[in-house]
């Protein structure tokens, strides 16, 4: 359960202000929310399953101290990445607007491709090096879907009046905190 809750919290925070949230809002303007969420869930489940597999392999070959240091540095990198911001390109926005396929298929394919190499995938790999794969997989998937569901709901209610800077700074601060704690873990142990 620890892996589930940690992964849920970390990935939820990682997803705040991410381009995936912008994609979710864009798809929600064209399709009903439930097919959009179903597509997000399918894509996320597959990408994060691959991520925990990679994280498990890395975790088996590296010593615990090295994993903590690498994970801490990765989370500090995620903090800077979050501060830099993530934007939906015009091309990505146009693809989301003009798609004529089934909503679930369109969203699944778009999210799968967008998440490959994204910070949430890398964060899931990092988490899986230290926690059980199943809890990390389910927690990271639920965290991402919950963050995107929140984006859809808030986006539908508030339109473009979202406090993007506050969300970005809060998420970056959370990543930095996780990074510092991970770096301190080998020193304090």
Coordinates of N, CA, C and O in Angstrom, one line a residue:
X1 N 0.8 -1.2 0.0 CA 0.0 0.0 0.0 C 0.9 1.3 0.0 O 0.5 2.3 -0.5
X2 N 2.0 1.2 0.6 CA 2.9 2.3 0.7 C 3.3 2.8 -0.8 O 3.3 4.0 -1.1
X3 N 3.7 1.8 -1.6 CA 4.0 2.1 -3.0 C 2.9 2.8 -3.7 O 3.0 3.7 -4.5
X4 N 1.6 2.3 -3.5 CA 0.5 2.8 -4.1 C 0.3 4.3 -3.7 O 0.1 5.2 -4.6
X5 N 0.3 4.6 -2.4 CA 0.1 6.0 -2.0 C 1.2 6.9 -2.4 O 0.9 8.1 -2.8
X6 N 2.4 6.5 -2.3 CA 3.5 7.4 -2.7 C 3.4 7.6 -4.2 O 3.6 8.8 -4.6
X7 N 3.2 6.6 -5.0 CA 3.1 6.8 -6.4 C 2.0 7.6 -6.8 O 2.1 8.5 -7.7
X8 N 0.8 7.4 -6.2 CA -0.4 8.2 -6.5 C 0.0 9.7 -6.3 O -0.3 10.5 -7.1
X9 N 0.5 10.0 -5.1 CA 0.8 11.4 -4.8 C 1.8 12.0 -5.7 O 1.6 13.1 -6.2
X10 N 2.9 11.3 -6.0 CA 4.0 11.9 -6.8 C 3.5 12.1 -8.2 O 3.8 13.1 -8.8
X11 N 2.9 11.1 -8.8 CA 2.4 11.2 -10.2 C 1.3 12.2 -10.3 O 1.2 13.0 -11.3
X12 N 0.4 12.3 -9.3 CA -0.6 13.4 -9.4 C 0.0 14.7 -9.4 O -0.3 15.6 -10.3
X13 N 1.0 15.0 -8.6 CA 1.7 16.2 -8.6 C 2.5 16.4 -9.9 O 2.5 17.5 -10.5
X14 N 3.1 15.4 -10.4 CA 3.9 15.5 -11.6 C 3.0 15.9 -12.8 O 3.4 16.6 -13.7
X15 N 1.8 15.4 -12.8 CA 0.9 15.6 -13.9 C 0.3 17.1 -13.9 O -0.2 17.6 -14.9
X16 N 0.3 17.7 -12.7 CA -0.2 19.1 -12.7 C 0.6 20.0 -13.6 O 1.8 20.1 -13.5
X17 N -0.1 20.7 -14.5 CA 0.5 21.6 -15.4 C 1.2 20.9 -16.6 O 1.9 21.6 -17.4
X18 N 1.1 19.6 -16.7 CA 1.8 18.8 -17.8 C 1.0 19.0 -19.1 O -0.2 19.3 -19.0
X19 N 1.6 18.7 -20.2 CA 0.9 18.9 -21.5 C -0.2 17.8 -21.6 O -1.2 18.1 -22.3
X20 N -0.1 16.7 -20.8 CA -1.2 15.8 -20.9 C -2.5 16.4 -20.3 O -3.6 16.0 -20.8
X21 N -2.4 17.2 -19.3 CA -3.6 17.9 -18.8 C -4.2 18.8 -19.9 O -5.4 18.8 -20.1
X22 N -3.3 19.5 -20.7 CA -3.8 20.3 -21.7 C -4.5 19.5 -22.8 O -5.5 19.9 -23.4
X23 N -3.9 18.3 -23.1 CA -4.5 17.4 -24.1 C -5.9 16.9 -23.6 O -6.8 16.8 -24.3
X24 N -5.9 16.6 -22.3 CA -7.2 16.1 -21.7 C -8.3 17.2 -21.9 O -9.4 16.9 -22.2
X25 N -7.9 18.4 -21.6 CA -8.9 19.5 -21.7 C -9.3 19.7 -23.2 O -10.5 19.9 -23.5
X26 N -8.3 19.6 -24.1 CA -8.7 19.7 -25.5 C -9.6 18.6 -26.0 O -10.6 18.9 -26.7
X27 N -9.3 17.4 -25.6 CA -10.1 16.3 -26.0 C -11.5 16.4 -25.4 O -12.5 16.1 -26.0
X28 N -11.6 16.9 -24.1 CA -12.9 17.1 -23.4 C -13.8 18.1 -24.1 O -15.0 18.1 -23.9
X29 N -13.2 19.0 -24.8 CA -14.0 20.0 -25.6 C -14.6 19.4 -26.8 O -15.6 19.9 -27.3
X30 N -14.1 18.3 -27.3 CA -14.6 17.6 -28.5 C -15.4 16.4 -28.2 O -16.4 16.1 -28.9
X31 N -15.1 15.7 -27.1 CA -15.7 14.4 -26.7 C -16.3 14.6 -25.3 O -15.9 15.4 -24.5
X32 N -17.1 13.6 -25.0 CA -17.7 13.5 -23.6 C -16.5 13.1 -22.7 O -15.6 12.4 -23.1
X33 N -16.6 13.6 -21.4 CA -15.5 13.3 -20.5 C -15.2 11.8 -20.2 O -14.0 11.4 -20.1
X34 N -16.2 10.9 -20.2 CA -16.0 9.5 -19.9 C -15.1 8.8 -20.9 O -14.2 8.1 -20.6
X35 N -15.4 8.9 -22.2 CA -14.5 8.3 -23.2 C -13.1 8.9 -23.1 O -12.1 8.1 -23.3
X36 N -13.0 10.2 -22.8 CA -11.6 10.8 -22.7 C -10.9 10.1 -21.5 O -9.7 9.7 -21.7
X37 N -11.6 10.0 -20.4 CA -10.9 9.4 -19.2 C -10.6 7.9 -19.5 O -9.6 7.4 -19.0
X38 N -11.5 7.2 -20.2 CA -11.2 5.8 -20.5 C -9.9 5.7 -21.4 O -9.1 4.8 -21.1
X39 N -9.8 6.5 -22.4 CA -8.6 6.5 -23.2 C -7.3 6.9 -22.4 O -6.3 6.2 -22.6
X40 N -7.4 7.9 -21.6 CA -6.3 8.2 -20.7 C -5.9 7.1 -19.8 O -4.7 6.7 -19.7
X41 N -6.9 6.4 -19.2 CA -6.6 5.3 -18.4 C -6.0 4.1 -19.1 O -5.0 3.6 -18.6
X42 N -6.4 3.8 -20.3 CA -5.8 2.7 -21.1 C -4.4 3.0 -21.4 O -3.5 2.2 -21.2
X43 N -4.1 4.2 -21.9 CA -2.8 4.6 -22.3 C -1.8 4.6 -21.1 O -0.7 4.1 -21.1
X44 N -2.3 5.2 -20.0 CA -1.5 5.4 -18.8 C -1.2 4.0 -18.2 O 0.0 3.7 -17.8
X45 N -2.2 3.1 -18.2 CA -1.9 1.8 -17.6 C -0.8 1.1 -18.4 O 0.1 0.4 -17.8
X46 N -0.8 1.2 -19.7 CA 0.2 0.5 -20.5 C 1.6 1.1 -20.3 O 2.6 0.5 -20.1
X47 N 1.6 2.5 -20.5 CA 2.9 3.2 -20.3 C 3.5 2.9 -19.0 O 4.7 2.7 -18.8
X48 N 2.7 3.0 -17.9 CA 3.2 2.8 -16.6 C 3.6 1.4 -16.2 O 4.5 1.2 -15.4
X49 N 2.9 0.4 -16.9 CA 3.3 -1.0 -16.7 C 4.7 -1.2 -17.3 O 5.6 -1.8 -16.7
X50 N 5.0 -0.6 -18.5 CA 6.3 -0.6 -19.0 C 7.3 0.1 -18.1 O 8.4 -0.4 -17.9
X51 N 6.9 1.2 -17.6 CA 7.8 2.0 -16.7 C 8.2 1.2 -15.4 O 9.3 1.2 -15.1
X52 N 7.2 0.6 -14.8 CA 7.6 -0.2 -13.6 C 8.4 -1.4 -13.9 O 9.3 -1.8 -13.1
X53 N 8.2 -1.9 -15.1 CA 9.1 -3.0 -15.5 C 10.6 -2.6 -15.7 O 11.5 -3.2 -15.2
X54 N 10.7 -1.4 -16.3 CA 12.1 -0.8 -16.4 C 12.6 -0.4 -15.1 O 13.8 -0.7 -14.8
X55 N 11.8 0.1 -14.2 CA 12.3 0.5 -12.9 C 12.7 -0.7 -12.1 O 13.7 -0.6 -11.3
X56 N 11.9 -1.7 -12.2 CA 12.3 -3.0 -11.5 C 13.6 -3.5 -11.9 O 14.4 -4.0 -11.1
X57 N 13.9 -3.5 -13.2 CA 15.2 -4.0 -13.7 C 16.3 -3.1 -13.2 O 17.3 -3.7 -12.8
X58 N 16.1 -1.8 -13.3 CA 17.2 -0.9 -12.8 C 17.4 -1.1 -11.3 O 18.5 -1.2 -10.8
X59 N 16.3 -1.2 -10.5 CA 16.4 -1.4 -9.1 C 17.1 -2.7 -8.7 O 17.8 -2.7 -7.6
X60 N 17.0 -3.7 -9.5 CA 17.7 -5.0 -9.2 C 19.2 -4.9 -9.4 O 19.9 -5.7 -8.8
X61 N 19.7 -4.0 -10.2 CA 21.1 -4.0 -10.5 C 21.9 -2.9 -9.8 O 23.1 -2.9 -9.9
X62 N 21.2 -1.9 -9.2 CA 21.9 -0.8 -8.6 C 21.8 -0.9 -7.1 O 20.7 -1.3 -6.6
X63 N 22.8 -0.5 -6.3 CA 22.7 -0.5 -4.9 C 21.7 0.6 -4.4 O 21.5 1.5 -5.1
X64 N 21.2 0.3 -3.2 CA 20.1 1.2 -2.7 C 20.6 2.7 -2.6 O 19.9 3.6 -2.9
X65 N 21.8 2.9 -2.2 CA 22.3 4.3 -2.0 C 22.4 5.0 -3.4 O 22.0 6.1 -3.5
X66 N 22.9 4.3 -4.4 CA 22.9 4.8 -5.7 C 21.5 5.2 -6.3 O 21.3 6.2 -6.9
X67 N 20.6 4.3 -6.0 CA 19.2 4.5 -6.4 C 18.7 5.8 -5.8 O 18.0 6.6 -6.4
X68 N 18.9 5.9 -4.5 CA 18.4 7.1 -3.8 C 19.0 8.4 -4.3 O 18.3 9.4 -4.5
X69 N 20.3 8.4 -4.6 CA 20.9 9.6 -5.1 C 20.4 9.9 -6.5 O 20.1 11.0 -6.9
X70 N 20.4 8.9 -7.4 CA 19.8 9.1 -8.7 C 18.4 9.5 -8.7 O 18.0 10.4 -9.4
X71 N 17.6 8.9 -7.9 CA 16.2 9.3 -7.7 C 16.1 10.7 -7.2 O 15.2 11.5 -7.8
X72 N 16.9 11.1 -6.2 CA 16.8 12.5 -5.7 C 17.2 13.5 -6.8 O 16.5 14.5 -7.0
X73 N 18.3 13.2 -7.6 CA 18.6 14.1 -8.7 C 17.6 14.1 -9.7 O 17.3 15.2 -10.3
X74 N 17.0 13.0 -10.0 CA 15.9 12.9 -11.0 C 14.7 13.8 -10.6 O 14.2 14.6 -11.4
X75 N 14.3 13.7 -9.3 CA 13.2 14.5 -8.8 C 13.5 16.0 -8.8 O 12.7 16.9 -9.1
X76 N 14.8 16.4 -8.6 CA 15.2 17.8 -8.7 C 15.1 18.2 -10.1 O 14.7 19.3 -10.4
X77 N 15.5 17.3 -11.0 CA 15.4 17.6 -12.5 C 13.9 17.8 -12.9 O 13.6 18.7 -13.7
X78 N 13.0 16.9 -12.3 CA 11.6 17.1 -12.6 C 11.1 18.4 -12.1 O 10.2 19.0 -12.7
X79 N 11.6 18.9 -11.0 CA 11.2 20.2 -10.4 C 11.5 21.3 -11.4 O 10.7 22.2 -11.7
X80 N 12.8 21.3 -12.0 CA 13.1 22.3 -13.0 C 12.3 22.1 -14.2 O 11.9 23.1 -14.9
X81 N 12.1 20.9 -14.7 CA 11.3 20.6 -15.8 C 9.9 21.2 -15.7 O 9.3 21.8 -16.6
X82 N 9.3 21.0 -14.5 CA 8.0 21.6 -14.2 C 8.0 23.1 -14.2 O 7.0 23.7 -14.7
X83 N 9.0 23.7 -13.6 CA 9.1 25.2 -13.6 C 9.2 25.7 -15.1 O 8.6 26.7 -15.4
X84 N 9.9 25.0 -15.9 CA 10.0 25.4 -17.3 C 8.7 25.4 -18.0 O 8.4 26.2 -18.8
X85 N 7.8 24.4 -17.6 CA 6.5 24.4 -18.1 C 6.4 23.4 -19.3 O 7.4 23.1 -19.9
X86 N 5.2 23.0 -19.6 CA 5.0 22.1 -20.7 C 3.8 22.7 -21.5 O 2.8 23.1 -20.9
X87 N 4.0 22.8 -22.8 CA 2.9 23.4 -23.6 C 2.5 22.4 -24.7 O 3.2 21.6 -25.2
X88 N 1.2 22.5 -25.0 CA 0.6 21.7 -26.1 C 1.0 22.5 -27.4 O 0.6 23.6 -27.5
X89 N 1.7 21.8 -28.3 CA 2.1 22.5 -29.5 C 0.8 22.7 -30.4 O -0.2 22.0 -30.2
X90 N 0.9 23.6 -31.3 CA -0.2 23.8 -32.2 C -0.6 22.6 -33.0 O -1.8 22.3 -33.2
X91 N 0.4 21.8 -33.4 CA 0.2 20.6 -34.1 C -0.6 19.6 -33.3 O -1.5 18.9 -33.7
X92 N -0.2 19.4 -32.0 CA -0.9 18.5 -31.1 C -2.3 19.0 -30.8 O -3.2 18.1 -30.8
X93 N -2.5 20.3 -30.7 CA -3.9 20.8 -30.5 C -4.7 20.5 -31.7 O -5.9 20.2 -31.6
X94 N -4.2 20.7 -32.9 CA -4.9 20.5 -34.1 C -5.3 19.1 -34.3 O -6.4 18.7 -34.7
X95 N -4.4 18.1 -34.0 CA -4.7 16.7 -34.0 C -5.9 16.4 -33.1 O -6.7 15.6 -33.5
X96 N -5.8 16.9 -31.9 CA -6.9 16.6 -31.0 C -8.2 17.2 -31.5 O -9.3 16.6 -31.3
X97 N -8.2 18.3 -32.1 CA -9.5 18.9 -32.6 C -10.0 18.2 -33.8 O -11.2 18.2 -34.0
X98 N -9.2 17.8 -34.7 CA -9.7 17.2 -36.0 C -9.9 15.7 -36.0 O -10.3 15.2 -37.1
X99 N -9.6 15.0 -35.0 CA -9.7 13.6 -35.0 C -11.1 13.2 -35.2 O -12.0 13.8 -34.6
X100 N -11.3 12.2 -36.1 CA -12.7 11.7 -36.3 C -12.9 10.3 -35.9 O -14.0 9.8 -36.1
X101 N -11.8 9.6 -35.4 CA -12.0 8.3 -34.9 C -12.8 8.2 -33.6 O -13.1 9.3 -33.0
X102 N -13.0 7.0 -33.1 CA -13.6 6.9 -31.8 C -12.8 7.6 -30.8 O -11.6 7.7 -30.8
X103 N -13.5 8.3 -29.9 CA -12.9 9.1 -28.8 C -11.9 8.3 -28.0 O -10.8 8.7 -27.8
X104 N -12.3 7.1 -27.6 CA -11.4 6.2 -26.8 C -10.1 5.9 -27.5 O -9.0 6.0 -27.0
X105 N -10.3 5.5 -28.8 CA -9.1 5.1 -29.6 C -8.2 6.4 -29.8 O -7.0 6.3 -29.6
X106 N -8.8 7.5 -30.2 CA -8.0 8.7 -30.4 C -7.3 9.2 -29.2 O -6.1 9.5 -29.2
X107 N -7.9 9.2 -28.0 CA -7.3 9.6 -26.8 C -6.2 8.6 -26.4 O -5.2 9.0 -26.0
X108 N -6.5 7.3 -26.5 CA -5.6 6.3 -26.1 C -4.3 6.5 -26.9 O -3.2 6.5 -26.3
X109 N -4.4 6.5 -28.2 CA -3.2 6.6 -29.0 C -2.4 7.9 -28.7 O -1.2 7.9 -28.6
X110 N -3.1 9.0 -28.6 CA -2.5 10.3 -28.4 C -1.8 10.3 -27.1 O -0.6 10.8 -27.0
X111 N -2.4 9.9 -26.0 CA -1.8 9.8 -24.7 C -0.7 8.9 -24.6 O 0.4 9.1 -24.0
X112 N -0.8 7.7 -25.2 CA 0.3 6.7 -25.2 C 1.6 7.4 -25.8 O 2.6 7.3 -25.2
X113 N 1.4 8.0 -27.0 CA 2.6 8.6 -27.7 C 3.1 9.8 -26.9 O 4.3 10.0 -26.8
X114 N 2.2 10.6 -26.3 CA 2.7 11.8 -25.6 C 3.4 11.4 -24.3 O 4.3 12.1 -23.8
X115 N 3.0 10.3 -23.7 CA 3.6 9.9 -22.4 C 5.0 9.2 -22.5 O 5.7 9.1 -21.5
X116 N 5.3 8.7 -23.7 CA 6.6 8.0 -23.9 C 7.7 9.0 -23.6 O 7.8 10.0 -24.3
X117 N 8.5 8.8 -22.6 CA 9.6 9.7 -22.3 C 9.2 10.9 -21.5 O 10.0 11.8 -21.2
X118 N 7.9 11.0 -21.1 CA 7.5 12.2 -20.4 C 7.9 12.1 -18.9 O 8.3 11.0 -18.5
X119 N 7.8 13.2 -18.2 CA 8.3 13.2 -16.8 C 7.5 12.2 -15.9 O 8.1 11.7 -15.0
X120 N 6.2 12.0 -16.2 CA 5.5 11.0 -15.4 C 6.0 9.6 -15.7 O 6.0 8.8 -14.7
X121 N 6.4 9.3 -16.9 CA 6.9 8.0 -17.2 C 8.3 7.8 -16.4 O 8.5 6.8 -15.8
X122 N 9.1 8.9 -16.5 CA 10.4 8.8 -15.8 C 10.2 8.8 -14.3 O 11.0 8.1 -13.6
X123 N 9.3 9.5 -13.8 CA 9.0 9.5 -12.4 C 8.5 8.1 -11.9 O 8.9 7.6 -10.9
X124 N 7.7 7.4 -12.8 CA 7.2 6.1 -12.4 C 8.4 5.1 -12.5 O 8.5 4.2 -11.6
X125 N 9.3 5.2 -13.4 CA 10.5 4.3 -13.4 C 11.3 4.5 -12.2 O 11.7 3.6 -11.5
X126 N 11.5 5.8 -11.8 CA 12.2 6.1 -10.6 C 11.6 5.5 -9.3 O 12.2 4.9 -8.5
X127 N 10.3 5.7 -9.2 CA 9.5 5.1 -8.1 C 9.6 3.6 -8.0 O 9.8 3.0 -6.9
X128 N 9.6 3.0 -9.2 CA 9.6 1.5 -9.2 C 11.0 0.9 -8.8 O 11.1 -0.2 -8.5
X129 N 12.0 1.8 -8.8 CA 13.3 1.3 -8.4 C 13.3 1.1 -6.9 O 14.2 0.3 -6.4
X130 N 12.4 1.7 -6.2 CA 12.5 1.7 -4.7 C 11.2 1.0 -4.1 O 11.2 0.7 -2.9
X131 N 10.2 0.9 -4.9 CA 8.9 0.3 -4.3 C 8.4 -0.8 -5.2 O 8.9 -1.0 -6.3
X132 N 7.5 -1.6 -4.6 CA 6.9 -2.7 -5.4 C 6.3 -2.3 -6.7 O 5.7 -1.2 -6.8
X133 N 6.4 -3.1 -7.7 CA 6.0 -2.8 -9.0 C 4.5 -2.6 -9.1 O 4.0 -1.7 -9.7
X134 N 3.7 -3.5 -8.4 CA 2.3 -3.5 -8.6 C 1.7 -2.2 -7.9 O 0.8 -1.5 -8.6
X135 N 2.1 -1.9 -6.7 CA 1.6 -0.7 -6.0 C 2.0 0.5 -6.8 O 1.2 1.5 -6.9
X136 N 3.2 0.5 -7.3 CA 3.7 1.7 -8.1 C 2.9 1.8 -9.4 O 2.5 3.0 -9.7
X137 N 2.6 0.7 -10.0 CA 1.9 0.8 -11.3 C 0.4 1.3 -11.1 O 0.0 2.2 -11.7
X138 N -0.3 0.7 -10.1 CA -1.6 1.1 -9.8 C -1.7 2.6 -9.3 O -2.5 3.4 -9.8
X139 N -0.8 2.9 -8.4 CA -0.8 4.2 -7.8 C -0.4 5.3 -8.8 O -1.1 6.3 -8.9
X140 N 0.5 5.0 -9.7 CA 0.9 6.0 -10.7 C -0.2 6.2 -11.7 O -0.5 7.3 -12.2
X141 N -0.8 5.1 -12.1 CA -1.9 5.2 -13.0 C -3.1 6.0 -12.5 O -3.7 6.9 -13.1
X142 N -3.5 5.6 -11.2 CA -4.6 6.4 -10.6 C -4.2 7.8 -10.4 O -5.1 8.7 -10.6
X143 N -3.0 8.1 -10.0 CA -2.6 9.5 -9.8 C -2.7 10.3 -11.1 O -3.2 11.5 -11.1
X144 N -2.2 9.7 -12.2 CA -2.3 10.5 -13.5 C -3.7 10.7 -13.9 O -4.1 11.7 -14.4
X145 N -4.5 9.6 -13.9 CA -5.9 9.7 -14.3 C -6.7 10.7 -13.4 O -7.5 11.5 -13.9
X146 N -6.4 10.7 -12.1 CA -7.1 11.7 -11.2 C -6.7 13.1 -11.6 O -7.5 14.0 -11.6
X147 N -5.4 13.3 -11.8 CA -5.0 14.7 -12.2 C -5.6 15.2 -13.5 O -6.0 16.3 -13.6
X148 N -5.7 14.2 -14.5 CA -6.3 14.6 -15.8 C -7.8 14.8 -15.6 O -8.4 15.6 -16.3
X149 N -8.4 14.0 -14.8 CA -9.9 14.2 -14.5 C -10.1 15.5 -13.9 O -11.1 16.2 -14.2
X150 N -9.3 15.9 -12.9 CA -9.4 17.2 -12.3 C -9.2 18.3 -13.4 O -10.0 19.3 -13.3
X151 N -8.3 18.1 -14.3 CA -8.0 19.1 -15.3 C -9.3 19.3 -16.2 O -9.7 20.4 -16.6
X152 N -9.9 18.1 -16.5 CA -11.1 18.2 -17.4 C -12.2 18.9 -16.6 O -12.9 19.8 -17.2
X153 N -12.4 18.5 -15.3 CA -13.5 19.1 -14.6 C -13.3 20.6 -14.3 O -14.2 21.4 -14.6
X154 N -12.1 21.0 -13.9 CA -11.8 22.4 -13.7 C -11.8 23.2 -15.0 O -12.3 24.3 -15.1
X155 N -11.3 22.6 -16.0 CA -11.3 23.2 -17.3 C -12.7 23.5 -17.9 O -12.9 24.6 -18.4
X156 N -13.5 22.6 -17.6 CA -14.9 22.8 -18.1 C -15.6 23.9 -17.3 O -16.5 24.6 -17.8
X157 N -15.3 24.0 -16.0 CA -15.9 25.0 -15.1 C -15.3 26.4 -15.3 O -16.0 27.4 -15.4
X158 N -14.0 26.4 -15.4 CA -13.3 27.7 -15.4 C -12.8 28.2 -16.8 O -12.3 29.3 -16.9
X159 N -12.8 27.3 -17.7 CA -12.3 27.6 -19.0 C -10.8 27.9 -18.9 O -10.1 27.1 -18.4
X160 N -10.3 29.0 -19.5 CA -8.9 29.2 -19.5 C -8.4 30.1 -18.3 O -7.3 30.6 -18.3
X161 N -9.2 30.2 -17.3 CA -8.8 31.0 -16.1 C -8.1 30.2 -15.1 O -8.2 30.5 -13.9
X162 N -7.4 29.2 -15.4 CA -6.7 28.3 -14.5 C -5.4 29.0 -14.0 O -4.7 29.6 -14.8
X163 N -5.1 29.0 -12.7 CA -3.9 29.6 -12.2 C -2.7 28.7 -12.6 O -2.1 28.1 -11.7
X164 N -2.3 28.8 -13.8 CA -1.2 27.9 -14.3 C 0.1 28.1 -13.6 O 0.8 27.1 -13.2
X165 N 0.5 29.3 -13.3 CA 1.7 29.6 -12.6 C 1.7 29.0 -11.1 O 2.7 28.4 -10.7
X166 N 0.6 29.2 -10.4 CA 0.5 28.6 -9.1 C 0.6 27.1 -9.1 O 1.3 26.5 -8.3
X167 N 0.0 26.5 -10.1 CA 0.0 25.0 -10.2 C 1.4 24.6 -10.5 O 2.0 23.6 -9.9
X168 N 2.1 25.3 -11.4 CA 3.4 24.9 -11.8 C 4.4 25.1 -10.7 O 5.2 24.2 -10.4
X169 N 4.3 26.2 -9.9 CA 5.2 26.4 -8.8 C 5.0 25.4 -7.7 O 5.9 24.9 -7.0
X170 N 3.7 25.1 -7.4 CA 3.4 24.1 -6.4 C 3.9 22.7 -6.7 O 4.5 22.0 -5.9
X171 N 3.8 22.3 -8.0 CA 4.3 21.0 -8.4 C 5.8 21.0 -8.3 O 6.4 20.0 -7.9
X172 N 6.4 22.0 -8.8 CA 7.9 22.1 -8.8 C 8.4 22.0 -7.3 O 9.4 21.3 -7.0
X173 N 7.7 22.7 -6.4 CA 8.2 22.7 -5.0 C 8.0 21.3 -4.4 O 8.9 20.8 -3.7
X174 N 6.9 20.6 -4.8 CA 6.7 19.2 -4.3 C 7.8 18.3 -4.8 O 8.4 17.5 -4.1
X175 N 8.2 18.4 -6.1 CA 9.3 17.6 -6.7 C 10.6 17.9 -6.0 O 11.4 17.0 -5.7
X176 N 10.9 19.2 -5.8 CA 12.1 19.5 -5.1 C 12.2 18.9 -3.7 O 13.2 18.4 -3.3
X177 N 11.1 19.0 -3.0 CA 11.0 18.4 -1.7 C 11.3 16.9 -1.7 O 12.1 16.4 -0.9
X178 N 10.6 16.2 -2.6 CA 10.9 14.7 -2.8 C 12.4 14.5 -3.1 O 13.0 13.6 -2.6
X179 N 12.9 15.3 -4.0 CA 14.3 15.2 -4.4 C 15.3 15.4 -3.2 O 16.2 14.5 -3.1
X180 N 15.1 16.4 -2.5 CA 15.9 16.7 -1.3 C 15.8 15.5 -0.3 O 16.8 15.0 0.2
X181 N 14.6 15.1 0.0 CA 14.4 14.0 0.9 C 15.1 12.7 0.4 O 15.7 12.0 1.2
X182 N 15.0 12.4 -0.8 CA 15.7 11.2 -1.4 C 17.3 11.4 -1.3 O 18.0 10.4 -1.0
X183 N 17.8 12.6 -1.5 CA 19.2 12.8 -1.4 C 19.7 12.7 0.0 O 20.8 12.2 0.3
X184 N 18.8 13.1 1.0 CA 19.2 13.0 2.4 C 19.1 11.6 3.0 O 19.7 11.3 4.0
X185 N 18.3 10.8 2.3 CA 18.0 9.4 2.8 C 19.3 8.6 3.1 O 19.4 8.1 4.2
X186 N 20.3 8.6 2.2 CA 21.5 7.8 2.5 C 22.3 8.4 3.6 O 23.0 7.7 4.3
X187 N 22.3 9.7 3.7 CA 23.1 10.4 4.7 C 22.5 10.2 6.1 O 23.2 10.0 7.0
X188 N 21.2 10.2 6.2 CA 20.5 10.1 7.5 C 20.4 8.6 7.9 O 20.1 8.4 9.1
X189 N 20.6 7.7 7.0 CA 20.4 6.3 7.4 C 21.5 5.7 8.1 O 22.6 6.1 8.2

